[in-house]
CSV table of C-alpha atoms in Angstrom, one decimal:
chain,number,residue,atom,x,y,z
A,1,MET,CA,0.0,0.0,0.0
A,2,THR,CA,1.4,3.4,-1.0
A,3,LYS,CA,1.5,6.2,1.6
A,4,VAL,CA,1.5,9.8,0.6
A,5,ILE,CA,3.9,11.8,2.6
A,6,ASN,CA,3.7,15.5,2.4
A,7,ASN,CA,5.7,16.7,5.4
A,8,MET,CA,7.9,15.5,8.3
A,9,ASN,CA,4.9,14.7,10.5
A,10,ASP,CA,3.5,12.4,7.8
A,11,LEU,CA,7.0,10.7,7.6
A,12,ALA,CA,7.2,10.3,11.3
A,13,ILE,CA,3.8,8.7,11.4
A,14,ALA,CA,4.6,6.4,8.5
A,15,LEU,CA,7.8,5.2,10.3
A,16,GLN,CA,6.2,4.5,13.7
A,17,PRO,CA,5.1,0.9,13.1
A,18,THR,CA,8.7,0.0,11.9
A,19,LEU,CA,10.3,1.8,14.8
A,20,LYS,CA,7.9,0.3,17.3
A,21,LYS,CA,8.7,-3.2,16.2
A,22,MET,CA,12.4,-2.5,16.1
A,23,VAL,CA,12.4,-1.1,19.7
A,24,ASP,CA,10.3,-4.0,20.9
A,25,GLY,CA,12.9,-6.4,19.5
A,26,MET,CA,15.7,-4.5,21.2
A,27,ALA,CA,13.8,-4.6,24.5
A,28,GLN,CA,13.3,-8.3,24.1
A,29,ARG,CA,17.0,-8.8,23.7
A,30,VAL,CA,17.7,-6.8,26.9
A,31,TYR,CA,15.0,-8.7,28.7
A,32,GLU,CA,16.4,-12.1,27.7
A,33,THR,CA,20.0,-11.0,28.6
A,34,LEU,CA,18.7,-9.8,32.0
A,35,ASN,CA,17.0,-13.1,32.7
A,36,PHE,CA,20.2,-15.0,31.6
A,37,PHE,CA,22.2,-13.1,34.2
A,38,LEU,CA,19.5,-13.4,36.8
A,39,GLN,CA,19.8,-17.2,36.4
A,40,ARG,CA,23.6,-17.1,36.5
A,41,TYR,CA,23.3,-15.1,39.7
A,42,TYR,CA,21.1,-17.8,41.2
A,43,ASP,CA,23.4,-20.5,40.0
A,44,SER,CA,26.5,-18.9,41.6
A,45,TYR,CA,25.3,-19.7,45.1
A,46,ASP,CA,23.4,-22.5,46.8
A,47,PRO,CA,22.0,-21.3,50.1
A,48,VAL,CA,22.5,-23.5,53.2
A,49,PHE,CA,20.5,-21.7,55.8
A,50,TYR,CA,17.3,-20.7,54.0
A,51,ARG,CA,14.9,-21.8,51.3
A,52,ARG,CA,14.8,-19.5,48.2
A,53,GLN,CA,11.5,-17.9,47.2
A,54,TYR,CA,12.9,-17.1,43.7
A,55,ASP,CA,11.3,-13.6,43.7
A,56,PHE,CA,14.5,-11.9,42.5
A,57,LEU,CA,14.9,-14.5,39.7
A,58,ARG,CA,11.4,-13.6,38.5
A,59,SER,CA,11.8,-9.8,39.1
A,60,GLY,CA,12.8,-8.9,35.5
A,61,PHE,CA,10.0,-7.3,33.5
A,62,LYS,CA,9.6,-6.0,30.0
A,63,VAL,CA,7.0,-3.4,28.9
A,64,ASP,CA,6.2,-3.8,25.2
A,65,ALA,CA,7.1,-1.0,22.9
A,66,ARG,CA,4.5,1.7,22.3
A,67,ILE,CA,4.4,5.2,20.7
A,68,VAL,CA,4.8,8.0,23.3
A,69,ARG,CA,4.8,11.6,21.9
A,70,GLY,CA,5.9,10.4,18.5
A,71,LYS,CA,8.7,8.1,19.8
A,72,ALA,CA,8.9,4.4,20.2
A,73,VAL,CA,9.5,3.5,23.8
A,74,ALA,CA,9.9,0.2,25.7
A,75,SER,CA,11.1,-0.6,29.2
A,76,VAL,CA,13.1,-3.4,30.8
A,77,TYR,CA,13.6,-3.3,34.5
A,78,ILE,CA,13.9,-5.2,37.8
A,79,ASP,CA,10.8,-4.7,39.8
A,80,THR,CA,12.1,-4.2,43.3
A,81,ASP,CA,8.5,-4.1,44.6
A,82,TYR,CA,8.0,-7.7,43.4
A,83,MET,CA,10.4,-8.8,46.1
A,84,SER,CA,8.2,-8.2,49.1
A,85,ASN,CA,9.0,-11.2,51.2
A,86,TYR,CA,12.6,-10.5,52.2
A,87,TYR,CA,13.1,-10.2,55.9
A,88,GLY,CA,14.5,-6.8,57.0
A,89,VAL,CA,15.7,-6.0,53.5
A,90,SER,CA,14.0,-4.1,50.7
A,91,GLY,CA,13.9,-5.3,47.2
A,92,GLU,CA,15.9,-2.3,46.2
A,93,GLN,CA,18.7,-3.3,48.7
A,94,ALA,CA,18.7,-6.9,47.4
A,95,THR,CA,18.9,-5.7,43.9
A,96,THR,CA,21.8,-3.3,44.7
A,97,TRP,CA,23.6,-6.2,46.4
A,98,ALA,CA,23.0,-8.4,43.4
A,99,ASN,CA,24.5,-5.7,41.1
A,100,GLU,CA,27.6,-5.7,43.4
A,101,GLY,CA,27.9,-9.5,43.1
A,102,LEU,CA,26.8,-10.1,46.7
A,103,HIS,CA,24.2,-12.6,48.1
A,104,GLY,CA,22.5,-11.1,51.1
A,105,GLY,CA,25.1,-8.4,51.3
A,106,LYS,CA,27.9,-11.0,51.6
A,107,ASN,CA,30.4,-12.2,49.0
A,108,LEU,CA,29.3,-15.9,49.1
A,109,GLY,CA,29.1,-17.0,45.4
A,110,THR,CA,31.7,-17.9,43.0
A,111,ASN,CA,31.7,-16.0,39.6
A,112,THR,CA,28.6,-14.1,40.7
A,113,PRO,CA,27.6,-11.6,38.0
A,114,HIS,CA,26.8,-8.0,38.7
A,115,VAL,CA,23.3,-8.6,37.3
A,116,TRP,CA,22.4,-5.2,35.8
A,117,ASP,CA,25.9,-4.1,34.9
A,118,VAL,CA,26.6,-7.2,32.9
A,119,THR,CA,23.2,-7.0,31.2
A,120,MET,CA,24.1,-3.4,30.0
A,121,ALA,CA,27.6,-4.5,29.0
A,122,ASN,CA,26.2,-7.3,26.9
A,123,THR,CA,23.6,-5.3,25.1
A,124,VAL,CA,24.2,-1.6,25.1
A,125,ASP,CA,27.9,-1.1,25.8
A,126,ASN,CA,29.1,-3.7,23.3
A,127,GLY,CA,26.9,-2.2,20.5
A,128,ALA,CA,24.7,-5.3,20.2
A,129,LEU,CA,21.5,-3.2,20.3
A,130,VAL,CA,22.7,-0.9,17.6
A,131,ARG,CA,23.7,-3.9,15.4
A,132,ASP,CA,20.2,-5.4,16.0
A,133,ALA,CA,18.5,-2.1,15.1
A,134,VAL,CA,20.6,-1.7,11.9
A,135,ALA,CA,19.9,-5.3,10.9
A,136,TYR,CA,16.2,-4.9,11.5
A,137,LEU,CA,16.0,-1.7,9.5
A,138,ARG,CA,17.9,-3.4,6.6
A,139,SER,CA,15.5,-6.4,6.7
A,140,GLN,CA,12.7,-3.9,6.2
A,141,GLY,CA,14.3,-2.4,3.1
A,142,TYR,CA,15.9,0.6,4.6
A,143,ILE,CA,19.4,1.6,3.5
A,144,VAL,CA,21.4,2.2,6.7
A,145,ARG,CA,25.1,3.2,6.8
A,146,VAL,CA,27.0,2.9,10.0
């Protein structure tokens, strides 16, 4: 179907579905990477004195891409409120410790990943998301030079 584009606003509107799908794919990659490192965090330590509830393992969330004020936006985050059953520790504190490679504030695991930092290093910092975006746009017929 041919679209008539008379101005920049028409162009922006015509590109929105493509950008929304591209951003959703990028968010999915971050979400999968986050969950990979959440699992590695859990695998790095086997608790002896307590039974795990697995709230932190299931605390990663992704909000599907949507158009907000003309821009494609998605979110990936650790929901610290989801971890409500920790004794004397907030979900935010548990998440901070996990990002420092600590279990319960102590260095107990071996090869414990710094969950959020390694997620960002393996998606944003290494250029993977940009490569994914370029590949997606090319697959849609756009000419992209990097």
